[in-house]
PDB file of C-alpha atoms in Angstrom:
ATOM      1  CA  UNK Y   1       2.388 -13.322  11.001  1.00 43.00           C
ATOM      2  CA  UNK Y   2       2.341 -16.973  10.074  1.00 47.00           C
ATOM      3  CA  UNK Y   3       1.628 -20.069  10.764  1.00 43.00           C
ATOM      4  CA  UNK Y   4       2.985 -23.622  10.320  1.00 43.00           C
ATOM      5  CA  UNK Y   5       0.223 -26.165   8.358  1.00 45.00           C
ATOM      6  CA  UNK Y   6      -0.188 -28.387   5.485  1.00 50.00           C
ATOM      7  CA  UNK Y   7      -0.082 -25.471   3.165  1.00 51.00           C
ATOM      8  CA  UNK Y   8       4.049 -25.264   3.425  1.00 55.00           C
ATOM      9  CA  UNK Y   9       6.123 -23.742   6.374  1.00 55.00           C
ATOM     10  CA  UNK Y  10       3.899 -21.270   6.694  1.00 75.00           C
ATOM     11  CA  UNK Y  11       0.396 -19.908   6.696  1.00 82.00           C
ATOM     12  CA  UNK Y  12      -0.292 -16.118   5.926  1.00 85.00           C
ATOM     13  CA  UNK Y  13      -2.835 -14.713   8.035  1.00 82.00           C
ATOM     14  CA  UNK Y  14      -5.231 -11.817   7.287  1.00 80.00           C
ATOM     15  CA  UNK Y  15      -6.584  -9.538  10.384  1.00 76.00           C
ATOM     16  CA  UNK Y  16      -4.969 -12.013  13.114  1.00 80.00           C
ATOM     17  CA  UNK Y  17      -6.690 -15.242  11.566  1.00 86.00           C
ATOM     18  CA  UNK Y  18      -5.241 -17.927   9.231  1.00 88.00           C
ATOM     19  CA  UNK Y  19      -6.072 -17.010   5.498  1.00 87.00           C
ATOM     20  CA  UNK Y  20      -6.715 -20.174   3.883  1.00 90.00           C
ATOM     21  CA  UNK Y  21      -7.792 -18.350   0.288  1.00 90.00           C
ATOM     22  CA  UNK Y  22      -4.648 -16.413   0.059  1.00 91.00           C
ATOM     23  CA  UNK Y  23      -2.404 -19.309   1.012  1.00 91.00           C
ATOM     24  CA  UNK Y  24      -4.273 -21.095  -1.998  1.00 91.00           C
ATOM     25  CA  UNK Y  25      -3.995 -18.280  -4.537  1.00 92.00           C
ATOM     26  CA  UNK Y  26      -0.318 -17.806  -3.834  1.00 91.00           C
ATOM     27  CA  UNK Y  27       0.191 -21.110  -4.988  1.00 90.00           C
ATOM     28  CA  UNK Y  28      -0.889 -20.469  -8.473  1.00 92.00           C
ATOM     29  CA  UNK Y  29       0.802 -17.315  -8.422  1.00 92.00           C
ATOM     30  CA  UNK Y  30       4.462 -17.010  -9.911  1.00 93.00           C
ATOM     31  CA  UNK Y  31       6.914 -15.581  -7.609  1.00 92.00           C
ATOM     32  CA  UNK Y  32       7.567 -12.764  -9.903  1.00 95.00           C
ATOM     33  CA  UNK Y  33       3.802 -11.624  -9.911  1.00 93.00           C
ATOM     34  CA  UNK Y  34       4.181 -11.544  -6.223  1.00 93.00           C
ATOM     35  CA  UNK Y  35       6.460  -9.366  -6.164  1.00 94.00           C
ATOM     36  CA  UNK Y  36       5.004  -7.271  -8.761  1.00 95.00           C
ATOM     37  CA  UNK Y  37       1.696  -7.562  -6.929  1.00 94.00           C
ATOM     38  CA  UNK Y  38       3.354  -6.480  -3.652  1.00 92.00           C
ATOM     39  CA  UNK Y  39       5.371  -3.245  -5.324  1.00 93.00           C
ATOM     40  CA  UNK Y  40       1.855  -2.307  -6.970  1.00 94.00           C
ATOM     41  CA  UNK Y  41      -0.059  -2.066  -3.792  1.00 93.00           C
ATOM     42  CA  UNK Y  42       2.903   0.149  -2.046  1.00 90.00           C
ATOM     43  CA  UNK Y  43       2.656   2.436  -4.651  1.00 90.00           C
ATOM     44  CA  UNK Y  44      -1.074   2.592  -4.416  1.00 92.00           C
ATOM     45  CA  UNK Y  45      -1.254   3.330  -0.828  1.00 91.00           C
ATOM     46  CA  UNK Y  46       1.490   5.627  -1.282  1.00 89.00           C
ATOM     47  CA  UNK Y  47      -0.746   7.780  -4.023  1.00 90.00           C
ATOM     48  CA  UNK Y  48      -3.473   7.180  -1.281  1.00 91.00           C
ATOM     49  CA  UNK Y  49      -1.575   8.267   1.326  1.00 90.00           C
ATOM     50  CA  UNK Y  50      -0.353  11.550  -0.593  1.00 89.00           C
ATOM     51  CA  UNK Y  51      -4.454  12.420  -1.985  1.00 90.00           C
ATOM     52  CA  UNK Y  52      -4.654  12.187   1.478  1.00 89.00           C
ATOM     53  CA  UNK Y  53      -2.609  14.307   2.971  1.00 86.00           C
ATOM     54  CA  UNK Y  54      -2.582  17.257   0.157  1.00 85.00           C
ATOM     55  CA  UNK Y  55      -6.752  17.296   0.822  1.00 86.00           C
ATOM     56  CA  UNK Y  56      -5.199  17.724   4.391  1.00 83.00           C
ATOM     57  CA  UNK Y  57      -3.137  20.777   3.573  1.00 77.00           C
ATOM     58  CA  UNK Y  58      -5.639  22.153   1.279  1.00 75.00           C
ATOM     59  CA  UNK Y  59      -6.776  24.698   2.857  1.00 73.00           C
ATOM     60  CA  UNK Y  60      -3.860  26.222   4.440  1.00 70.00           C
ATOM     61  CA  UNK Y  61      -2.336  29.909   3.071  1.00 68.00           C
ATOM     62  CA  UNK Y  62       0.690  31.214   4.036  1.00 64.00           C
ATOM     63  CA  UNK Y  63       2.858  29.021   6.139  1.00 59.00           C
ATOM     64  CA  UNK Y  64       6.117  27.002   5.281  1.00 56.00           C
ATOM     65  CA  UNK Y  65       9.517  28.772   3.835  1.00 59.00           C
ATOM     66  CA  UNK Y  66       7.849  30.624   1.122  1.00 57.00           C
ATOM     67  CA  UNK Y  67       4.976  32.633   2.501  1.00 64.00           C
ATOM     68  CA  UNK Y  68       1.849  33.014   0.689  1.00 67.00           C
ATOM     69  CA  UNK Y  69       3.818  32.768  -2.875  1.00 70.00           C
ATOM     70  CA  UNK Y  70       3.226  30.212  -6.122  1.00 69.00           C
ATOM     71  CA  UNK Y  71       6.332  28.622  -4.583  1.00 71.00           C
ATOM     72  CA  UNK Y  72       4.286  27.438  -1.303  1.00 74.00           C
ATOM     73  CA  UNK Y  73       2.190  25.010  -3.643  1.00 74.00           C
ATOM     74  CA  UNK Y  74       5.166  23.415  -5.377  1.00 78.00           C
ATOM     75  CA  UNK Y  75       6.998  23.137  -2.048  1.00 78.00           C
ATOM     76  CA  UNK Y  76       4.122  22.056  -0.166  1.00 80.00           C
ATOM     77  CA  UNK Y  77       3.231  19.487  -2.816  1.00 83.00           C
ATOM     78  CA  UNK Y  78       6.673  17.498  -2.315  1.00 87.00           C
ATOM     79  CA  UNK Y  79       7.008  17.579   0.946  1.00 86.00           C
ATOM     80  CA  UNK Y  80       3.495  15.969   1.071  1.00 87.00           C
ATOM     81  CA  UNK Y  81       4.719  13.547  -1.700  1.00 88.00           C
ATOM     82  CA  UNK Y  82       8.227  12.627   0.818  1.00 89.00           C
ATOM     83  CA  UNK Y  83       5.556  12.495   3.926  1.00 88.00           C
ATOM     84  CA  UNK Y  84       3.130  10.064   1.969  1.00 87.00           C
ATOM     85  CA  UNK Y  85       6.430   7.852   0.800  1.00 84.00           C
ATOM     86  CA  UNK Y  86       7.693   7.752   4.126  1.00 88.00           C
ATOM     87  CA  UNK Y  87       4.773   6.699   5.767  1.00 89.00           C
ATOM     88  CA  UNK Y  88       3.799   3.984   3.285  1.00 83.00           C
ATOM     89  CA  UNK Y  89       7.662   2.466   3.131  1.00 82.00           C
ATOM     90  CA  UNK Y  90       7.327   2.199   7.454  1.00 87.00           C
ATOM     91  CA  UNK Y  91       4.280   0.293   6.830  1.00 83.00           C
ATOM     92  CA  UNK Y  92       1.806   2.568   5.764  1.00 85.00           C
ATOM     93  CA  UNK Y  93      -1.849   2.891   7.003  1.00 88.00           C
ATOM     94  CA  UNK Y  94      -2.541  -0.854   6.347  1.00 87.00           C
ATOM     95  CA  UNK Y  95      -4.309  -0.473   2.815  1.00 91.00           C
ATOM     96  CA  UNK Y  96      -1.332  -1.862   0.729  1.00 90.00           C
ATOM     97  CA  UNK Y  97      -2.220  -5.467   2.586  1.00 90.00           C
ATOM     98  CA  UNK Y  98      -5.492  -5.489   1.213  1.00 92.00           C
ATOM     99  CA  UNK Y  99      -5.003  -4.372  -2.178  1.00 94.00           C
ATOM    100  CA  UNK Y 100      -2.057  -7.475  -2.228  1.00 93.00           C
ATOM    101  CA  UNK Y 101      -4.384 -10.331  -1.079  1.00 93.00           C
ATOM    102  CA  UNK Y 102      -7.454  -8.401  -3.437  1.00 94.00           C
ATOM    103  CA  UNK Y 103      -5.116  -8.869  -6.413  1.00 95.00           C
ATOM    104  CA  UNK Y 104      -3.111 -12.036  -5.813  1.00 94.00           C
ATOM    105  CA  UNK Y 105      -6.874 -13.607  -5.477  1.00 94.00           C
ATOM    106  CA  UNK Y 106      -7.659 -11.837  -9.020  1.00 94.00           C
ATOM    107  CA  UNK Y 107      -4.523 -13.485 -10.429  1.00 92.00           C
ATOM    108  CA  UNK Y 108      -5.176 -17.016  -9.286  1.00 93.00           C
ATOM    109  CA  UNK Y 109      -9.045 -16.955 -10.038  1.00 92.00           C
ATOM    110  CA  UNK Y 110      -7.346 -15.923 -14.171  1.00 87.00           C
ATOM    111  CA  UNK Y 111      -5.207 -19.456 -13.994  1.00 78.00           C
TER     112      UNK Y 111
END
């Protein structure tokens, strides 16, 4: 969500309340580290996301198309790694927002 200010046409906001700081930072910020910045933090809660759920799955013997085989590790490992993508690519668990406004502020403290 955003809102219309001073700062441009809009305002990014951060847990439902204008977010002056960012809106400052991302105008030190090239476009292109943005975007770089953005891509990072989906990938991180993505690797998040799939630490999470193989912890999850730990513990379970047995189940899925392969019984209690060496295959049920390798298949249970990607389907964890497609569950983890998919979540984080419909909008994840919400850490990907924070680890974008954490390192856009980084890169505009640097310049």
């Amino acid at each position: 969500m955003t809102i219309a200010t001073t700062y441009g046409p809009t305002l990014p906001t951060y847990n439902g309340r204008p977010d002056f700081a960012l809106a400052e930072a991302l105008s030190k910020v090239p476009a292109q580290v943005q975007e770089k910045a953005q891509k990072t933090a989906k990938d991180f809660e993505a690797m998040f996301l799939n630490t999470m759920f193989s912890q999850m799955t730990s513990g379970l013997k047995g189940e899925g198309p392969f019984g209690d085989t060496v295959g049920t590790g390798v298949w249970r490992s990607m389907l964890t790694e497609q569950h983890s993508q998919m979540v984080a690519k419909a909008g994840g668990v919400g850490i990907a927002t924070d680890v974008y406004r954490s390192l856009i502020l980084q890169q505009a403290a640097r310049s």
